[in-house]
XYZ file of C-alpha atoms in Angstrom:
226
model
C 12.137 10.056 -33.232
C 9.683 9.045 -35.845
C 9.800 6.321 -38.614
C 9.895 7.799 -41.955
C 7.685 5.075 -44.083
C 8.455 3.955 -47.648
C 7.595 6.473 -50.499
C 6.581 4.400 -53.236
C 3.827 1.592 -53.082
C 6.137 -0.971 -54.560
C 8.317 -0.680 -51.682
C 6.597 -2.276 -49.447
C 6.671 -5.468 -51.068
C 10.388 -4.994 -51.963
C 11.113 -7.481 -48.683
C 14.574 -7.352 -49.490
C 15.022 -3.722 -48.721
C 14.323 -2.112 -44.802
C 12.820 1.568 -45.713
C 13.688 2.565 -42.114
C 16.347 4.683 -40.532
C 19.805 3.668 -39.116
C 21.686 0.310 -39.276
C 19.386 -2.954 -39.773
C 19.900 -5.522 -36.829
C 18.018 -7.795 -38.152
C 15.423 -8.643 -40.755
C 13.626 -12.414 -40.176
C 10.336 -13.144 -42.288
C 7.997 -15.361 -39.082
C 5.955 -17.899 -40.930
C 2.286 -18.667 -40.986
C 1.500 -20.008 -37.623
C 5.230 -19.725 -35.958
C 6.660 -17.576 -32.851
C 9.582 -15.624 -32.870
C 11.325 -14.340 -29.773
C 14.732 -11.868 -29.026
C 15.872 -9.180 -26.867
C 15.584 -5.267 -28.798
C 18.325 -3.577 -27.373
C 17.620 -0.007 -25.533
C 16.802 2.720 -28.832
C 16.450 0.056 -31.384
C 13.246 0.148 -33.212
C 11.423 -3.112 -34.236
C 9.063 -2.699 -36.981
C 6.249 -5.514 -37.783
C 5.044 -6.268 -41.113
C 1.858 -6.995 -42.558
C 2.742 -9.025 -44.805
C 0.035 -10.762 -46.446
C -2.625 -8.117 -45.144
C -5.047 -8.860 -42.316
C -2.987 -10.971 -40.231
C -3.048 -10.985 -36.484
C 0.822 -10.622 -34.723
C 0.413 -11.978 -31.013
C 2.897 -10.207 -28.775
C 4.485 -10.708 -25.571
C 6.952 -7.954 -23.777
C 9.000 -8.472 -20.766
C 12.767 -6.590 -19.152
C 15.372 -8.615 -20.740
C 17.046 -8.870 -17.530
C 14.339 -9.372 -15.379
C 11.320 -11.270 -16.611
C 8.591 -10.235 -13.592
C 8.367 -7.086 -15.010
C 7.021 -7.428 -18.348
C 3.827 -5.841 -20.533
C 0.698 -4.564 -18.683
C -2.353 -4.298 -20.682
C -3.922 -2.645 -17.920
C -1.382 0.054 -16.830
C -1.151 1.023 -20.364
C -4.734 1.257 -21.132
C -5.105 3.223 -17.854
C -2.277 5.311 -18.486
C -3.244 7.063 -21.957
C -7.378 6.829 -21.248
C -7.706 4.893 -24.320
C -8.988 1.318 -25.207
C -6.623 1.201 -27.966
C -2.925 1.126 -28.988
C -2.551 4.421 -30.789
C 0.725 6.132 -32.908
C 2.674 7.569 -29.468
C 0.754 4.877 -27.071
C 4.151 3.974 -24.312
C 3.519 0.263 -23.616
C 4.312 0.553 -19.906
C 5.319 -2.984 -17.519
C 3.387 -3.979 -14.288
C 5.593 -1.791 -11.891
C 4.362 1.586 -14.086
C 7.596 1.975 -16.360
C 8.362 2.431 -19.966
C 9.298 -0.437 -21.942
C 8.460 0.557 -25.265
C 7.006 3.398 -27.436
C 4.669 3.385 -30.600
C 6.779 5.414 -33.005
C 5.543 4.618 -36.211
C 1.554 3.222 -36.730
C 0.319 2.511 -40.611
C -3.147 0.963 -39.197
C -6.054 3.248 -37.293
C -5.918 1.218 -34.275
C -3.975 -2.016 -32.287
C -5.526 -3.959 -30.130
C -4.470 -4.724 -26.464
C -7.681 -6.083 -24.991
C -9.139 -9.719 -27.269
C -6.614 -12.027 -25.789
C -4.943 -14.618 -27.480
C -6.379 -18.222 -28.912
C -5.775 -21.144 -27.674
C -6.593 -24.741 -27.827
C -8.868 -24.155 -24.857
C -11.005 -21.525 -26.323
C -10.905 -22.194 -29.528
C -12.711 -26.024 -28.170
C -15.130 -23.962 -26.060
C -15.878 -20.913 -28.946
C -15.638 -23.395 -31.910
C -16.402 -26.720 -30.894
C -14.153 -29.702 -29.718
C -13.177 -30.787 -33.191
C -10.545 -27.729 -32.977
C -8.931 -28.950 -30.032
C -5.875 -30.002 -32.502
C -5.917 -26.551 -33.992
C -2.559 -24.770 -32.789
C -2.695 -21.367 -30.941
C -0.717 -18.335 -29.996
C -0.642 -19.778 -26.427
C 1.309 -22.682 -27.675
C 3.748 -21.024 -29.712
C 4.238 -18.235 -26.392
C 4.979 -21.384 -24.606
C 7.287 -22.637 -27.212
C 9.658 -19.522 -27.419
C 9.050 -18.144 -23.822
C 10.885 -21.530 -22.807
C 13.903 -20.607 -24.934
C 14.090 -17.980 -22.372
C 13.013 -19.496 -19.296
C 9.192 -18.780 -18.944
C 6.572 -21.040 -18.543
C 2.597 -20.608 -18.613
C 2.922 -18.598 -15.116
C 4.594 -15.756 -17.184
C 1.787 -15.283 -20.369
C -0.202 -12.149 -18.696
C -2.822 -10.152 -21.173
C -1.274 -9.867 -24.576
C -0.823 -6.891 -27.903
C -2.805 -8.309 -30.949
C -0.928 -5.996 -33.593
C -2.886 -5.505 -36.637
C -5.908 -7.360 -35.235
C -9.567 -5.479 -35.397
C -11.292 -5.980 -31.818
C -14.380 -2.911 -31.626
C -16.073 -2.495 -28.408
C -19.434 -2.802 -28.834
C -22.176 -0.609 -27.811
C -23.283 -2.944 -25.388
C -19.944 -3.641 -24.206
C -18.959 -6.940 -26.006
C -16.021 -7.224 -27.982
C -15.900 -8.370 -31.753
C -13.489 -10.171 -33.532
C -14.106 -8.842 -36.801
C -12.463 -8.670 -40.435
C -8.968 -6.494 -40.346
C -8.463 -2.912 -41.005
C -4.798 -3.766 -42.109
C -3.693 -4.722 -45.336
C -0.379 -5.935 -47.183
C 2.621 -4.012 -46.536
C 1.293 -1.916 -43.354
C 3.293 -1.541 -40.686
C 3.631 -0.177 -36.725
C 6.793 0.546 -35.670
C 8.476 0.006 -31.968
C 11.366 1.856 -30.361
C 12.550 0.046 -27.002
C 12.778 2.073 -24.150
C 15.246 -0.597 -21.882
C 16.394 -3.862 -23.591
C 13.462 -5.653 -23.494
C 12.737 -9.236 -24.814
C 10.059 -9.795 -27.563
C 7.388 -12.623 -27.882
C 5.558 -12.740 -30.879
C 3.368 -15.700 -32.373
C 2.247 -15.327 -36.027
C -1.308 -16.146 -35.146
C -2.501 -19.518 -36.248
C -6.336 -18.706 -35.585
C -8.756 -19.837 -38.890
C -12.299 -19.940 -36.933
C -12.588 -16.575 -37.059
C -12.140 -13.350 -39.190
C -8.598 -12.089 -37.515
C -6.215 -13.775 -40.238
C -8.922 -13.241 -43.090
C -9.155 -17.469 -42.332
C -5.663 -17.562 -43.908
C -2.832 -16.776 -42.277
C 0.071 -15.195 -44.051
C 3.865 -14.523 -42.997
C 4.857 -11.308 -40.549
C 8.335 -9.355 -41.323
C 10.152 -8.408 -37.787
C 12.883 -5.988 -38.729
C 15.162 -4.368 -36.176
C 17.093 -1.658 -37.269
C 19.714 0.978 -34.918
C 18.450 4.580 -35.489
C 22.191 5.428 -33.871
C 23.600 3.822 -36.984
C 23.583 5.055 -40.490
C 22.649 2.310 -42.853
């Protein structure tokens, strides 16, 4: 099953209206520099929003019943031979097993490799006059304890909509966006899973455009007609 995208430009800023098959669940607006956390039931598809344009999405994935097994970076990455989160990429857990599926990708490529900020390294990258600065780690701290996690359980992290090239000589760059307002990448859930996702507060670098803007989470129930 793939997401069939708005046909007219002006529908993507029409934030009143969900352009996406089946039944909406739910449709929540996250502000600049807040979390937002829930469990995606088995088939539902959760679609984030761009917004503003250029803004970073910080995101967490874990089994809604059982919290060790949650997002792996690395099995992913070594599973589909690809640095990159790509339109089909299956977002697989630490023990090897589904947990979600790119069905629906309006941006080139996600990244699953920069990390997220926090007040550590933004002191150490930007100077100790940001230690005040809040940080995806804080706000994955702040809703993974709705939920019982602490700082044990924040492993390697999705940066949707957040440009990260690999260098030729290896490093990584944190560079200006390839998004912009209204795009979208779309989510089906392969279990029930529980969602962690922190509206990136980061302005010492290009990843929110040094302004962050709102993200749309919208779950909708393909199973459903709307």
């Amino acid at each position: 099953m793939t997401v069939t995208w708005a046909t007219h430009e002006a529908d993507y800023f029409d934030r009143s209206t969900a352009y996406l098959p089946g039944a909406t669940v739910l449709d929540h607006e996250i502000a600049p520099r807040e979390g937002w956390s829930g469990v995606v039931r088995a088939g539902h598809v959760l679609t984030l929003v761009d917004v503003g344009g250029n803004q970073s999405g910080d995101c967490l994935i874990y089994d809604a019943a059982d919290h060790e097994v949650r997002y792996s970076a690395q099995a992913t990455l070594v599973a589909q031979r690809h640095a990159y989160l790509v339109d089909g990429s299956v977002l697989l857990s630490n023990e090897g097993d589904p947990l979600m599926t790119i069905v629906g990708n309006e941006v080139d490529r996600q990244d699953t490799i920069g990390g997220a900020c926090s007040k550590e390294s933004n002191t150490l990258r930007y100077g100790h006059h940001t230690l005040f600065h809040h940080a995806c780690r804080e706000n994955f701290l702040l809703e993974g304890a709705k939920h019982g996690l602490g700082p044990r359980d924040l492993v390697s992290n999705i940066n949707w909509f957040m440009n990260v090239p690999v260098e030729a000589d290896g490093t990584l760059g944190i560079v200006d966006g390839m998004s912009a307002p209204g795009k979208r990448v779309a989510l089906r859930a392969e279990r029930d899973v529980l969602v962690v996702l922190s509206n990136c507060p980061q302005v010492n670098n290009p990843c929110n455009d040094f302004n962050p803007t709102p993200l749309r989470v919208i779950v909708t129930d393909p199973a459903v007609e709307a």
